[in-house]
Structures are given as structure tokens and as C-alpha cells.
XYZ file of C-alpha atoms in Angstrom:
759
model
C -24.821 15.048 8.465
C -24.152 11.366 9.430
C -20.740 11.686 7.967
C -19.976 14.908 9.882
C -20.812 13.192 13.213
C -18.795 10.189 12.285
C -15.716 12.325 11.506
C -16.087 14.108 14.805
C -16.357 10.617 16.483
C -13.336 9.664 14.992
C -11.268 12.850 15.732
C -12.439 12.510 19.502
C -11.236 8.812 19.511
C -7.820 9.970 18.070
C -7.439 12.546 20.589
C -8.115 10.042 23.462
C -4.753 8.548 22.690
C -2.860 10.969 20.589
C -1.464 13.500 23.179
C 1.425 11.295 24.109
C 3.568 8.281 22.684
C 6.916 6.722 22.691
C 6.383 4.896 25.905
C 9.183 3.210 27.875
C 10.057 1.815 31.225
C 13.430 2.329 33.062
C 15.002 1.551 36.339
C 16.851 3.707 38.834
C 16.609 2.029 41.977
C 15.129 -1.267 43.509
C 13.121 -2.911 40.667
C 10.912 -4.754 43.316
C 9.735 -1.458 44.681
C 10.250 1.135 41.934
C 10.090 1.957 38.429
C 10.284 4.909 35.924
C 7.586 5.586 33.501
C 8.718 7.639 30.554
C 6.873 9.067 27.311
C 6.890 11.763 24.676
C 4.293 14.444 25.472
C 3.019 15.623 22.053
C 0.473 18.137 23.233
C -1.855 18.882 26.030
C -0.890 20.085 29.534
C -0.875 18.650 33.107
C -0.047 15.036 32.306
C -0.304 12.670 35.240
C 0.224 8.857 35.689
C -2.736 7.150 37.405
C -1.849 3.760 38.581
C -2.852 0.768 41.052
C -2.926 -3.004 41.476
C -6.446 -3.154 39.911
C -7.144 -3.091 36.276
C -9.577 -0.230 35.814
C -8.901 0.114 32.227
C -8.824 4.032 31.063
C -11.074 4.942 33.851
C -8.274 6.990 35.301
C -10.391 8.426 38.212
C -10.782 5.012 39.736
C -7.004 4.429 40.130
C -6.100 4.988 43.766
C -2.472 6.426 43.111
C -1.441 9.351 40.967
C 2.108 10.781 39.940
C 3.096 14.020 38.210
C 6.352 13.909 36.256
C 9.499 14.094 38.128
C 11.492 15.340 35.417
C 10.860 16.860 31.927
C 13.476 17.319 29.317
C 13.144 18.402 25.769
C 15.574 16.440 23.832
C 16.090 14.690 20.396
C 12.968 16.336 19.222
C 10.912 14.907 22.013
C 9.180 16.351 25.046
C 10.496 13.675 27.342
C 8.517 13.183 30.630
C 9.564 10.772 33.446
C 7.460 9.796 36.477
C 9.371 8.014 39.064
C 7.197 5.508 41.166
C 8.399 4.330 44.440
C 6.861 2.329 47.362
C 5.574 -0.465 45.167
C 4.755 -3.861 46.119
C 7.167 -6.500 45.014
C 6.268 -9.147 42.282
C 2.963 -7.303 41.729
C 1.154 -6.157 38.486
C 0.473 -2.430 38.244
C -1.904 -0.990 35.643
C -1.647 2.657 34.612
C -2.652 5.422 32.242
C -1.395 8.692 31.373
C -4.176 11.556 31.693
C -3.593 15.159 30.365
C -5.892 17.974 29.375
C -6.705 16.420 25.975
C -7.564 12.805 26.982
C -6.446 9.444 28.554
C -3.695 7.117 27.059
C -4.137 3.303 26.600
C -4.019 1.328 29.632
C -0.655 -0.202 30.100
C 0.696 -2.444 32.857
C 3.956 -3.849 34.350
C 4.964 -6.275 37.033
C 7.554 -5.240 39.640
C 10.476 -7.709 40.259
C 10.366 -10.049 43.122
C 12.003 -9.104 46.371
C 13.187 -12.556 47.404
C 15.709 -14.640 45.231
C 13.156 -16.082 42.949
C 14.317 -16.947 39.336
C 14.591 -14.239 37.087
C 14.807 -13.643 33.221
C 16.741 -11.127 31.291
C 17.421 -10.247 27.584
C 20.762 -8.559 26.842
C 22.160 -7.400 23.674
C 22.653 -4.099 21.631
C 23.635 -2.438 18.375
C 20.074 -1.883 16.891
C 21.330 0.911 14.729
C 20.190 1.229 11.228
C 18.567 -1.982 9.992
C 14.849 -1.823 11.042
C 13.698 -5.168 10.070
C 15.939 -7.139 12.645
C 15.503 -4.442 15.262
C 11.776 -4.572 14.927
C 12.067 -8.465 15.111
C 14.208 -8.455 18.235
C 11.918 -5.893 19.730
C 8.850 -8.119 19.123
C 10.633 -11.075 20.808
C 11.027 -8.952 23.888
C 7.258 -8.713 23.975
C 6.832 -12.614 23.620
C 9.621 -13.649 26.028
C 8.574 -11.164 28.838
C 11.889 -10.620 30.702
C 12.113 -9.038 34.132
C 14.448 -6.460 32.346
C 16.210 -5.647 29.080
C 19.917 -5.056 29.267
C 20.565 -2.906 26.270
C 24.359 -2.383 25.451
C 24.283 0.876 23.452
C 24.342 2.060 19.720
C 20.519 2.461 19.622
C 20.788 4.604 16.700
C 23.343 5.273 13.684
C 24.057 8.986 13.840
C 22.292 10.003 17.175
C 19.878 12.304 15.290
C 16.280 13.407 16.308
C 14.661 11.601 13.477
C 16.360 8.412 14.157
C 15.740 8.623 17.969
C 11.934 9.164 17.193
C 11.909 6.195 14.887
C 13.857 4.187 17.411
C 11.340 4.822 20.229
C 8.420 4.137 17.682
C 9.904 0.651 17.052
C 10.435 0.190 20.763
C 6.809 0.219 21.170
C 6.880 -3.358 19.771
C 8.214 -4.261 22.904
C 4.997 -3.934 24.560
C 3.090 -7.054 24.760
C -0.282 -7.884 23.151
C -1.960 -7.523 26.694
C -0.062 -3.943 26.914
C 2.365 -5.289 29.248
C 5.757 -3.219 29.428
C 9.154 -4.301 30.312
C 12.004 -1.949 31.635
C 15.131 -1.285 29.885
C 18.518 -0.862 31.407
C 20.525 1.364 28.987
C 24.152 1.433 28.181
C 25.893 4.127 26.126
C 27.544 3.015 22.936
C 29.937 4.921 20.610
C 27.118 6.030 18.355
C 25.565 7.977 21.207
C 27.434 11.176 20.766
C 27.187 12.051 24.445
C 25.985 10.645 27.795
C 23.005 12.915 27.569
C 21.773 10.529 24.787
C 21.124 7.967 27.494
C 20.647 10.312 30.526
C 17.927 12.465 28.974
C 16.140 9.625 27.050
C 16.092 6.836 29.795
C 16.371 8.744 33.069
C 19.392 6.535 34.234
C 20.442 7.010 37.850
C 23.857 8.422 36.698
C 24.805 11.507 34.500
C 28.132 9.490 33.538
C 25.991 6.517 32.576
C 27.565 3.864 34.913
C 25.525 2.471 37.721
C 24.456 -0.751 39.181
C 21.115 -2.335 40.069
C 20.284 -5.429 42.383
C 17.491 -7.579 41.431
C 16.154 -9.869 44.101
C 17.088 -9.951 47.812
C 20.724 -10.435 46.798
C 20.277 -12.642 43.750
C 22.021 -10.711 41.033
C 23.731 -7.209 40.834
C 23.932 -5.942 37.167
C 26.697 -3.403 36.506
C 26.202 -0.980 33.466
C 29.691 0.452 32.553
C 30.630 3.185 30.069
C 33.412 2.583 27.512
C 32.803 5.940 25.803
C 34.359 7.884 28.811
C 37.596 7.656 30.730
C 37.611 4.051 32.045
C 40.546 4.596 34.612
C 40.104 6.867 37.331
C 36.587 7.724 38.783
C 34.641 4.977 36.923
C 36.973 1.955 37.862
C 37.248 3.329 41.345
C 33.465 3.304 41.633
C 33.329 -0.103 40.371
C 35.887 -1.571 42.685
C 34.177 0.176 45.742
C 30.671 -1.215 44.719
C 31.994 -4.638 44.180
C 33.621 -4.506 47.613
C 30.613 -3.194 49.343
C 28.354 -6.061 47.731
C 30.168 -9.172 48.595
C 27.009 -10.732 49.829
C 25.304 -10.758 46.358
C 24.967 -14.195 44.953
C 25.805 -13.245 41.201
C 27.328 -10.288 39.587
C 26.908 -9.488 35.872
C 28.155 -6.602 33.786
C 27.308 -5.046 30.401
C 29.148 -2.239 28.350
C 29.562 -1.332 24.785
C 33.008 -2.122 23.524
C 34.454 -5.640 24.044
C 37.912 -6.279 25.600
C 38.864 -8.786 22.838
C 36.436 -8.395 19.905
C 35.811 -11.497 17.607
C 36.140 -9.346 14.457
C 39.585 -8.720 13.240
C 39.106 -5.357 11.995
C 38.033 -3.980 15.521
C 40.367 -2.592 17.954
C 41.520 -4.446 20.962
C 39.783 -3.057 24.075
C 43.035 -2.645 26.227
C 41.837 0.087 28.383
C 38.871 -2.280 29.508
C 41.132 -5.278 29.703
C 43.566 -3.420 31.928
C 41.079 -1.929 34.420
C 38.286 -4.522 34.621
C 39.438 -7.990 33.398
C 41.177 -8.557 36.699
C 38.745 -6.792 38.728
C 36.057 -9.041 37.299
C 38.041 -12.126 38.119
C 39.032 -11.344 41.745
C 35.513 -9.966 42.614
C 33.480 -12.813 41.044
C 31.793 -11.037 38.031
C 30.696 -14.274 36.357
C 28.865 -13.019 33.479
C 29.653 -9.989 30.990
C 27.840 -8.919 28.005
C 29.671 -7.004 25.317
C 28.391 -5.371 22.093
C 29.855 -3.208 19.245
C 31.499 -5.935 17.072
C 28.160 -6.903 15.371
C 29.025 -10.612 15.547
C 27.958 -13.691 17.744
C 30.288 -15.093 20.475
C 30.354 -16.923 23.665
C 33.525 -17.766 25.544
C 34.714 -20.520 27.934
C 35.294 -19.093 31.428
C 38.530 -17.286 31.302
C 40.980 -15.258 33.578
C 43.652 -12.788 32.778
C 46.846 -14.395 32.034
C 49.835 -14.004 29.717
C 51.511 -17.351 30.793
C 51.444 -20.596 28.995
C 48.311 -21.471 27.041
C 47.030 -17.879 26.977
C 45.707 -16.017 23.984
C 45.404 -12.393 23.931
C 45.700 -12.140 27.637
C 43.211 -14.538 28.746
C 43.497 -18.173 29.817
C 40.620 -20.803 30.229
C 39.645 -21.324 33.874
C 36.656 -23.553 34.310
C 36.741 -23.221 38.109
C 36.712 -19.447 38.687
C 36.785 -17.729 35.377
C 34.335 -15.009 33.791
C 32.238 -15.915 30.814
C 32.077 -13.164 28.024
C 29.103 -13.034 25.466
C 28.167 -10.795 22.840
C 28.948 -8.997 20.498
C 25.720 -6.936 19.471
C 23.377 -7.942 16.638
C 20.113 -6.109 17.201
C 20.056 -4.593 13.845
C 23.420 -3.041 13.088
C 25.249 -4.248 9.851
C 26.588 -7.853 10.632
C 30.373 -8.499 10.573
C 32.065 -11.792 9.994
C 33.398 -13.598 13.225
C 36.896 -13.912 11.980
C 38.959 -13.573 15.119
C 38.336 -16.523 17.495
C 40.664 -17.203 20.387
C 41.569 -20.666 21.889
C 39.111 -19.847 24.715
C 36.165 -19.022 22.333
C 33.503 -21.401 22.926
C 31.313 -20.685 19.857
C 31.092 -17.866 17.384
C 28.716 -17.065 14.203
C 27.251 -14.222 12.214
C 23.444 -13.505 12.639
C 20.955 -11.331 14.186
C 20.657 -12.086 17.863
C 20.477 -11.490 21.489
C 21.030 -13.313 24.701
C 18.342 -14.893 26.761
C 19.621 -15.193 30.366
C 17.948 -17.058 33.429
C 19.339 -16.507 36.783
C 18.540 -18.423 39.827
C 20.434 -19.137 43.303
C 22.311 -21.903 41.835
C 23.084 -21.289 38.137
C 23.055 -18.684 35.431
C 21.808 -20.237 31.853
C 22.463 -18.145 28.764
C 20.973 -19.006 25.394
C 21.670 -17.030 21.992
C 18.263 -16.391 20.239
C 18.196 -15.852 16.477
C 15.539 -13.162 15.723
C 14.702 -13.367 12.172
C 11.660 -15.727 12.554
C 10.107 -13.501 15.356
C 6.737 -13.529 13.659
C 6.618 -17.224 13.916
C 7.484 -17.545 17.564
C 4.721 -18.107 20.302
C 4.604 -16.009 23.375
C 5.339 -17.330 26.913
C 2.778 -17.214 29.650
C 2.731 -14.109 32.025
C 2.877 -17.088 34.891
C 5.651 -18.775 33.411
C 8.387 -16.734 31.600
C 10.923 -19.537 31.513
C 9.043 -21.811 29.089
C 10.456 -22.194 25.644
C 7.877 -20.795 23.371
C 6.926 -22.614 20.078
C 9.321 -21.924 17.134
C 12.026 -20.011 19.273
C 15.030 -20.241 17.321
C 17.643 -21.156 19.844
C 21.220 -21.273 18.390
C 22.486 -24.736 19.044
C 26.325 -24.744 18.170
C 28.853 -27.699 18.416
C 29.337 -26.872 22.147
C 25.672 -26.767 23.232
C 22.735 -24.278 23.225
C 22.944 -23.403 26.698
C 25.945 -21.823 28.527
C 25.452 -22.741 32.260
C 27.405 -21.231 34.930
C 27.018 -23.090 38.185
C 27.302 -21.770 41.701
C 30.649 -22.560 43.236
C 32.164 -23.231 39.915
C 31.968 -20.894 36.993
C 30.780 -23.242 34.316
C 30.568 -26.815 33.900
C 33.710 -27.665 32.079
C 31.882 -30.357 30.020
C 28.585 -28.812 28.872
C 27.367 -32.296 27.837
C 26.902 -33.163 31.648
C 23.787 -32.270 33.581
C 20.063 -32.048 33.344
C 17.547 -30.935 30.780
C 13.938 -29.963 31.719
C 11.920 -29.548 28.411
C 8.333 -28.512 28.622
C 5.648 -29.029 25.784
C 5.774 -25.737 23.987
C 2.950 -25.889 21.543
C -0.645 -27.051 21.571
C 0.183 -29.204 18.453
C 2.873 -31.170 20.549
C 0.457 -32.900 23.261
C -2.152 -34.538 21.209
C -4.954 -37.280 21.807
C -5.595 -39.753 19.087
C -9.075 -41.058 19.316
C -10.110 -44.601 18.723
C -11.193 -43.748 15.134
C -7.852 -42.302 14.359
C -8.669 -38.411 14.565
C -6.391 -36.131 16.283
C -7.273 -33.714 19.019
C -4.710 -31.130 19.274
C -6.369 -28.188 21.203
C -7.838 -29.976 24.439
C -7.162 -28.105 27.751
C -6.524 -31.546 29.242
C -5.028 -34.822 28.471
C -7.190 -37.914 29.315
C -4.933 -40.857 30.285
C -6.567 -42.629 28.388
C -10.482 -42.811 28.355
C -12.391 -39.832 27.214
C -16.102 -39.664 26.945
C -16.056 -36.391 24.871
C -17.671 -36.977 21.559
C -17.330 -40.899 21.777
C -13.502 -40.597 21.884
C -13.057 -43.745 23.746
C -9.754 -45.230 24.728
C -7.229 -42.917 23.066
C -3.494 -42.824 22.472
C -1.605 -39.777 23.955
C 1.467 -38.227 21.815
C 3.811 -35.868 23.634
C 6.463 -34.380 21.419
C 9.547 -32.578 23.039
C 11.342 -30.203 21.118
C 15.125 -29.335 21.330
C 16.167 -32.011 23.715
C 19.767 -30.945 24.640
C 21.124 -34.328 25.551
C 24.326 -35.351 23.661
C 24.866 -38.448 21.437
C 25.996 -41.579 23.508
C 25.708 -39.621 26.790
C 24.848 -42.095 29.861
C 21.349 -41.536 30.826
C 21.107 -41.670 34.795
C 17.471 -40.824 35.114
C 14.492 -39.730 32.898
C 10.849 -39.077 33.821
C 7.620 -37.255 32.782
C 6.146 -34.877 34.917
C 2.427 -33.959 34.735
C 0.156 -31.591 36.510
C -3.157 -33.091 37.691
C -6.221 -31.506 35.926
C -8.684 -33.752 37.791
C -8.938 -35.961 41.052
C -8.839 -39.627 40.161
C -8.157 -42.392 42.586
C -9.335 -45.620 40.670
C -6.623 -48.027 39.819
C -5.110 -47.381 36.371
C -2.378 -48.894 34.186
C -0.572 -47.142 31.508
C 2.263 -47.962 29.014
C 4.903 -45.480 28.154
C 6.996 -45.919 24.971
C 9.331 -43.708 23.082
C 9.236 -43.208 19.192
C 12.200 -44.880 17.572
C 13.148 -41.714 15.545
C 16.552 -39.743 15.891
C 14.413 -36.392 15.272
C 10.743 -37.121 15.956
C 8.525 -35.144 13.556
C 5.394 -33.137 14.357
C 1.988 -35.015 14.740
C -0.351 -35.002 11.889
C -3.192 -37.011 10.025
C -0.621 -38.311 7.768
C 1.933 -39.027 10.716
C -0.370 -40.076 13.807
C 0.661 -41.312 17.019
C -0.374 -44.892 16.545
C 1.494 -45.180 13.293
C 5.052 -44.691 15.013
C 7.303 -47.510 15.693
C 8.574 -47.458 19.289
C 11.679 -48.891 21.133
C 11.123 -52.324 22.841
C 11.947 -50.813 26.361
C 8.405 -49.905 27.357
C 7.421 -48.842 30.783
C 4.377 -49.743 32.656
C 2.995 -47.032 35.041
C 0.332 -47.629 37.839
C 0.069 -44.109 39.088
C -0.977 -43.225 42.573
C -4.329 -41.342 43.271
C -4.233 -37.832 41.812
C -5.831 -34.691 43.341
C -6.509 -31.524 40.986
C -3.641 -29.222 40.627
C -1.091 -31.551 42.180
C 2.403 -31.531 40.629
C 4.486 -33.889 42.690
C 5.797 -37.403 42.882
C 2.333 -38.861 42.247
C 2.136 -37.268 38.985
C 5.664 -38.364 37.975
C 6.290 -41.300 35.681
C 8.623 -44.126 36.422
C 12.197 -44.074 35.201
C 12.376 -43.848 31.425
C 16.219 -43.993 31.140
C 16.518 -47.245 29.292
C 14.282 -46.197 26.357
C 16.103 -42.631 26.277
C 19.492 -44.312 26.411
C 18.369 -46.368 23.189
C 17.579 -43.138 21.429
C 20.710 -41.237 22.261
C 22.853 -44.253 21.177
C 21.313 -43.995 17.770
C 24.009 -43.076 15.013
C 21.949 -40.097 13.656
C 20.791 -38.566 17.269
C 22.083 -35.103 17.719
C 21.613 -32.887 20.786
C 18.846 -30.318 20.255
C 16.767 -33.032 18.206
C 13.067 -33.589 19.021
C 11.570 -36.790 20.642
C 7.977 -38.039 21.139
C 6.634 -40.128 24.023
C 3.433 -42.332 23.413
C 1.293 -43.230 26.104
C -1.516 -46.106 25.929
C -3.770 -47.764 28.252
C -3.277 -51.318 29.593
C -5.222 -53.785 31.424
C -8.026 -52.001 33.446
C -7.505 -48.739 31.714
C -8.598 -50.553 28.497
C -11.695 -51.852 30.144
C -12.891 -49.474 32.840
C -13.763 -45.816 31.802
C -12.999 -44.670 35.505
C -9.394 -46.191 35.335
C -7.695 -43.160 34.172
C -5.685 -40.006 35.274
C -6.225 -36.590 33.682
C -3.486 -34.164 33.184
C -3.445 -30.589 32.155
C -2.137 -29.937 28.688
C -0.254 -26.885 27.129
C -3.631 -25.318 26.278
C -4.514 -25.672 29.905
C -1.626 -23.407 30.944
C 1.824 -23.387 29.430
C 3.112 -23.571 33.214
C 1.208 -26.845 33.699
C 2.292 -28.451 30.307
C 3.837 -31.901 30.630
C 7.607 -31.833 31.042
C 10.404 -34.342 30.290
C 13.324 -34.286 32.751
C 16.521 -36.322 31.703
C 19.665 -36.351 33.761
C 23.038 -37.657 32.082
C 26.651 -37.742 32.128
C 29.350 -38.359 29.630
C 31.850 -39.741 32.250
C 32.984 -43.405 31.910
C 32.078 -44.199 35.298
C 29.070 -42.063 35.944
C 28.185 -41.637 39.703
C 25.257 -43.456 40.841
C 21.886 -41.546 40.921
C 20.925 -39.894 44.134
C 18.008 -41.985 45.565
C 16.896 -38.888 47.530
C 16.341 -36.637 44.343
C 12.835 -35.321 44.549
C 12.023 -36.570 47.999
C 11.033 -34.090 50.567
C 12.777 -33.554 54.056
C 11.029 -34.975 57.145
C 8.823 -32.181 58.713
C 7.752 -31.941 62.293
C 3.955 -31.986 62.609
C 3.177 -33.939 59.551
C 1.307 -37.194 59.934
C 2.983 -39.672 57.582
C 1.195 -42.819 56.019
C 2.721 -46.108 55.289
C 4.696 -45.907 51.939
C 5.711 -42.167 52.367
C 9.329 -41.414 51.729
C 11.375 -38.803 53.647
C 15.020 -37.583 53.611
C 16.214 -37.362 57.427
C 19.880 -36.445 58.287
C 21.170 -37.450 54.912
C 19.296 -40.760 54.831
C 16.313 -42.106 52.870
C 13.481 -43.542 55.009
C 10.182 -45.207 54.129
C 7.107 -45.210 56.594
C 5.734 -48.582 57.516
C 3.016 -49.637 59.690
C 5.205 -49.976 62.787
C 7.858 -47.045 62.274
C 10.560 -45.679 59.893
C 12.630 -48.249 57.670
C 16.075 -47.213 56.570
C 16.336 -47.470 52.645
C 19.876 -45.978 51.964
C 22.040 -42.970 52.231
C 21.680 -39.985 49.866
C 25.346 -39.631 49.303
C 27.185 -41.249 46.402
C 29.474 -43.337 48.640
C 26.861 -45.563 49.548
C 28.767 -48.839 48.810
C 30.824 -48.084 51.874
C 29.792 -50.893 54.441
C 31.227 -49.320 57.496
C 28.530 -49.363 60.173
C 27.063 -45.921 61.085
C 24.485 -45.529 63.708
C 21.494 -43.875 61.948
C 18.871 -41.674 63.709
C 15.491 -42.287 62.360
C 12.803 -39.609 61.994
C 10.562 -39.186 64.958
C 7.145 -40.875 64.686
C 4.298 -38.611 64.759
C 3.155 -40.249 67.998
C 6.631 -39.293 69.380
C 5.643 -35.506 68.852
C 1.974 -35.431 69.872
C -0.727 -37.820 70.580
C -2.712 -39.108 67.634
C -5.253 -36.750 66.272
C -8.574 -38.432 65.601
C -11.144 -37.013 63.036
C -14.351 -38.921 62.957
C -16.448 -39.711 61.065
C -14.199 -39.281 57.973
C -15.862 -39.382 55.473
C -18.443 -37.332 57.381
C -22.062 -36.411 56.609
C -22.911 -33.379 58.849
C -21.012 -33.144 61.961
C -17.258 -33.570 62.693
C -15.340 -34.600 65.856
C -11.614 -33.665 66.594
C -9.600 -35.110 69.389
C -6.025 -34.015 69.446
C -3.226 -32.814 71.912
C -2.790 -29.916 69.489
C -5.854 -28.249 70.683
C -5.747 -25.547 73.283
C -7.795 -26.080 76.320
C -10.404 -23.534 77.287
C -9.435 -21.116 74.445
C -10.807 -20.737 70.969
C -9.186 -23.040 68.222
C -9.387 -21.718 64.681
C -10.517 -24.373 62.469
C -10.508 -23.686 58.632
C -11.675 -26.095 55.867
C -10.390 -25.513 52.119
C -11.760 -27.109 49.036
C -9.364 -28.834 46.603
C -9.060 -25.417 44.680
C -7.710 -23.781 47.881
C -10.690 -21.599 48.384
C -11.866 -21.264 52.230
C -15.429 -22.919 52.547
C -15.500 -22.815 56.338
C -13.954 -21.114 59.289
C -14.844 -21.046 63.094
C -13.325 -20.591 66.453
C -14.224 -23.265 68.732
C -13.360 -23.864 72.408
C -12.376 -27.310 73.754
C -12.497 -27.981 77.288
C -10.850 -31.493 77.395
C -8.516 -32.788 74.700
C -9.662 -36.261 74.597
C -13.281 -35.069 74.479
C -12.165 -32.707 71.657
C -14.229 -30.387 69.539
C -17.470 -31.129 67.768
C -18.792 -29.000 65.058
C -21.043 -28.800 61.863
C -19.270 -27.130 58.943
C -22.367 -27.167 56.582
C -20.539 -28.106 53.667
C -23.154 -29.325 51.107
C -20.882 -30.540 48.078
C -19.286 -33.879 48.311
C -15.579 -34.175 47.650
C -12.079 -33.778 49.063
C -11.278 -31.050 51.443
C -8.322 -29.930 53.636
C -8.832 -29.171 57.329
C -6.130 -26.976 59.145
C -5.756 -26.215 62.698
C -4.205 -22.825 63.499
C -2.333 -21.888 66.831
C -2.558 -18.465 68.430
C 0.003 -17.092 66.210
C -2.018 -17.978 63.142
C 0.311 -20.616 62.142
C -0.816 -24.047 60.823
C -0.059 -26.818 63.272
C -1.930 -29.595 61.762
C -3.312 -30.443 58.222
C -5.760 -33.280 57.645
C -7.441 -34.837 54.635
C -11.356 -34.384 54.877
C -13.989 -36.319 52.654
C -17.581 -35.253 52.475
C -19.886 -37.850 51.506
């Protein structure tokens, strides 16, 4: 009898999840406010999507919203249901289940795209046809890299059969992350899709002709999905031209389609129809990145424009200033072909399973080629920082660099060896603490710089290993620094020494290869950091310039772009005698988005421009009370606050050597704007007195106090009868520490912020 009950239980549990499968997300409209949830309904009736911004698990009745399918189509052996969700909040997590007469699905979730021009991440590729191992590898990397969308360039299956499509969607479930987060696909038709219906009926795209465009962000990037399997001239190109003309305000334009204009495999036919209709249009209308598929090889090009003149090759000539970059050519699982048809404008080509990982912000597009064969060994990015490089990610690093960067204003840096690299710690094994007894601590949530009382650690040594540092050999280093995020508040004087491992490709830390055993360059740097407050990530948490030691490294004969380097931090002076003379930073385990970063700026020019002294310095802001030593940028010049006023330091521009006299306007003093605000006593014990010209007489003034975590601990509306007399109030705060006091105006805008200390 017990066995019977057990089998009944298993059967009921199976029914809970077995009435639908083959889940997918697609896009028809604004990705910030809408999405399509698609699935195969196996059995049961009346399926409904229940969803909301709070995670209620599989308790479908608790979700505030529900949506029945907008479209149901029986196709390719599946009962495809599509629920089109609209009116969603931008940049927001939504949780959902599908409930029918037989049970409730698993709880899944997705995040809408931002509605502003925040940075975006895309994965682009195609040709997943008939080799399931690389196809499943690439799918699992989607789950780990968590893009805002997947641009899929067609040829999902080999013969477009029912069984192949069911198998394809089974494999697509690997794109669902371990926490059940899903990511939308923007689907393209390839030549192995026998008709447009294969895409229209299975992905509910917004066009039966399977050419359409979607804008991400406010006006950040408009992605064009085109169809090379129908007539290219005529209606399709007319639509493309009209849409490009109607969207001139979009910062970036990208396109994807299946068959390339100029494939990099000699056996493939030239795409003359695409070339004749689209190449000049892309160039004239500012389409800066095009993703092509079909040839089953790997390629990136230099920026090119259509031309048959001198220096051209197959109808294109390199144009670093205004050209279009073409990448591809589909290797998501289809049989690989040799890259045996390079052009004189080919940047790099190869032959392996891959897709493109694309970052887009207002100033640039970055494209990396990801090799997918080691997918099981790759770490996952955080939901809070999808731009971090996860551990073991295999980024292709050919002769012309691992990142194709397209800059705003110019298509691409004509010399990829100029620029700035920003590398974060990508594994818990790369930020380590070596205790006084030599033991390595590799999984702490913070980094004590350098004293740690935990388990009698003592005055430890910190090792930071940065992988894949893309600085070319013999480049001129113009600036380099470490950037930390404060895990704790520390104000005691501290003294730290930063050194660089003298190795052209620094190996991983281990008990046999510890931090302390590594030889370093002689150009060490001493750092006496300012006070830190928890969660700060600014100039106070930034090291001094480390360019001399980095210069020594990249000048080594065996240094190569993409190698690894290790920074070593020790205590000095007081920080080796006083247990409080330290700083505590977040580690990788404390949050991938808070992990230490290494930022290096470089040039390969023989006469590099002088570094910008204003880099990282904030513009002067009205209403901010500046202290002596604070620096601001004002009208293109750098100023430092002194006890008596503002002192001009230098101009921000590169032409600072010009000695022509220019009358400079200094930033207004705070006293020039308002009378001095006085808060006393500060530190306070019980009551606080505020006198300020910002106070509104005979009306309630809203006072809010926050703790260092940003939580509101006190709020009151207090009336002032005289500005000089001010306000007196008792916030009843019990815990000692640092707080932020804000005064709000009648429009609920902050007019003053002040640091407050409770004894």
C-alpha cells in the first residue's frame, strides 16, 4: 500500500509540470514594456499566464495579473501558445507561471529591458542545425551570460521537420538560467527554414514576411531583422529604407540576416542581391554593425563601405571613419567550414563553434567572439552585472585583438591597440588573502587591507589576478589604477604598498604558488587611502597611478595582449602595527559587480597625448558644500577647494601647454549661493539644531535621515520661524555611526545633504 501511495504522489507531481513545455520568450514591440511568452501545450485546457513583480513561486492565485493566449497555432507537431504581455514596467523582474486544468508550471521569470539608454548586452549568432553538442553548449552559455536578447540568424534545424523542431525547443530550454530566468529571442529566417511560417508560427514575430525592427532603450539601438530567403528588392528594401529614414534619432543601428554579402568560405555563392540593395543603404544611413550567418565559419571585418575603386576587394573598401563592420558567419552547431576566402578588409577569420557577445552603450559598441566548446566550465554573470567577464569564458583573441570596438562619431578605432581596458576579478580564486602563516583564503566575501582578526589571520598579503588583460606589447601606458568598492567604513590612517608580479602571464594562486613567493617589479607604489564609507565606489577607493609598473610588464619580450597579471598588496608602516589602520573592500564573492577592477589606458602613438587631468573628476554642482581638498571640473578647467576659495589647477584639454592668458571663471563658493548651513552639535547625542537659509519660514520643512546603507531612519516635517534660529528636533536615533541628513523643498527635491555623526 505504501508503494501505491508513493506512485500516486509521483504521478501527481509529474502532472504538476507535464501539461506544457518548450518555453520561449520573444519580442514583438517595445522590449521595455512588452514581451511574448510562448510554450507548447501538451494537454489540459484553459492555460493562463499568471504574472507579477513579486515572486509567489507556483502559488498562481497570488499573482496580480493574468493573461490568456493571444494566439494558438498547431505547427511542427506542437500546440504553440503565445501570450502577449504589454503595459509592463521597464527594467523590472516579472515572475510567471502557466496554469491549466491539469496543474501549474514551474515558476519562471524575466526582466524587461531598460527604457533609458542604459548599457545593453546581446548575443548574436545562428546556424544551430544538426550538431546537438555545440548547439547545447551555446544555449547553456546564453543562460550564463544573461543577455537582454538573443539575435538568432536562422537555420535553427537541418530539414525543418516536426521532430527536429521539437528537439530544437527541448535544447532551447538550456538557455533558461539556473534560477529559471528566461531571455527573449529575436528570430531570423534561414534557408533551412522552408517557409516564413517556420519563424512566424513558432516565434510569433511581428511580421508574416519575417522582416521587422525593434528599438531597445529610449533611442539607444534599433535592431533590423531582414529576410534573405524572400525577394530582397522591392517591398523589403523599400520598408528598410523608409524605416531608416524615420529613425534618424536612434544612436545605433544594427542588422541581422542569414546569407552574407561576401561569405568567407570559397564554396558559398556571393550575396549580390543583398550587396546591391543593402550595402550602400547601410553605409549611408549609419548601420554600424551587421551580423551574418550561413557560411559556418568565423569572421570579423574592418569597417567597410561599398566601392569598386582603387584598393577595393569584392566591392568593399576599408573606411575606418564611416564604414560598417560585418561579423559572422554562424557556428551554433552546423557543420564547420574552412575560412578560405578572406578579403583585404577582413580583420580576422577562423573555424570553430561560436557566437558574438555584443555590448552597446551611448558611446560605443563592443563585440567579442565567444568559443562555446568549454561551456560547462564557464561561470555565470550576476543578474546585477551582466557585463562582467565570467570565469573561464573562452573569448577569441586573434592577431587584431579580442574586442571589436565601434566608437560613436567614428565607426571603429582604426588601431585597436589604442584605448582603455577595464578588467574585473572574474573568479573567487583570483582575489585571495594570504595569512601570516602562509595559508590562502580564497572564498572570503571581503578583502581586508591588510589586518584581519578572523581566525588569527594577522597582517595578510592580498593577491589580485586579472585575466585577459588586452593591452598590446610595448604600448605606452598613460594611466593605470585599481578600483575597489568599500565593504566597511574605515577612517584610521593606513599605508599600503602595491606591487606587480614580474611575470608576462601570471599563473593562478595556489599553495605551491602563493602571493608572497612572487617576485615583483621594483616600481612599487605606496597608497595612503582616504576614509572609506561602506558601499562607496569612487575616487577614495581608487589607487594611485600604477602606470610605471604596468609599463614594465608590457615591455617584457614575452608579454602578449590577453595575458594575465597579478597585483600584490602589502601593509606598510602603521598598517603593519595598528589593527585599525586598514581598509576593507568587497571581493568577488561579495558580489561580482563589486569585485576589484583594473583600469589601464594606453596608446601606441609615438607621441601620446597627455593624460586628461579631469578624468574621473565630477563637474561642480550647485548646492553642494565642498571641503578643502575637493576637486571639481568647472567650464573645462580643474579646480581644487582651499580654505579661502577655489584654486585653478589646469585646463582639462590636451592643449594645456599653450601659455596664452585666458581669464578663467572659478566655481562659485557655497557662501556665494546661500548662507552657511550650520548643524550642531555634530556629532550629536540626542537633539540636533539646524540653521540655514535653505529653510522655508513658517512652513513645514521635510527632514530625512538615512543610515549608510541608504535606509530611512528618521523623517519629520518641522516648521522654522526664523532662519537664524533654525530648527531643533530629536531624531531618537540609538545606534552610533555615520548618517546622511537631507533637507527637501516643497517639490520633494533634495536641496541640501549633510554628513551626520551619532555618538
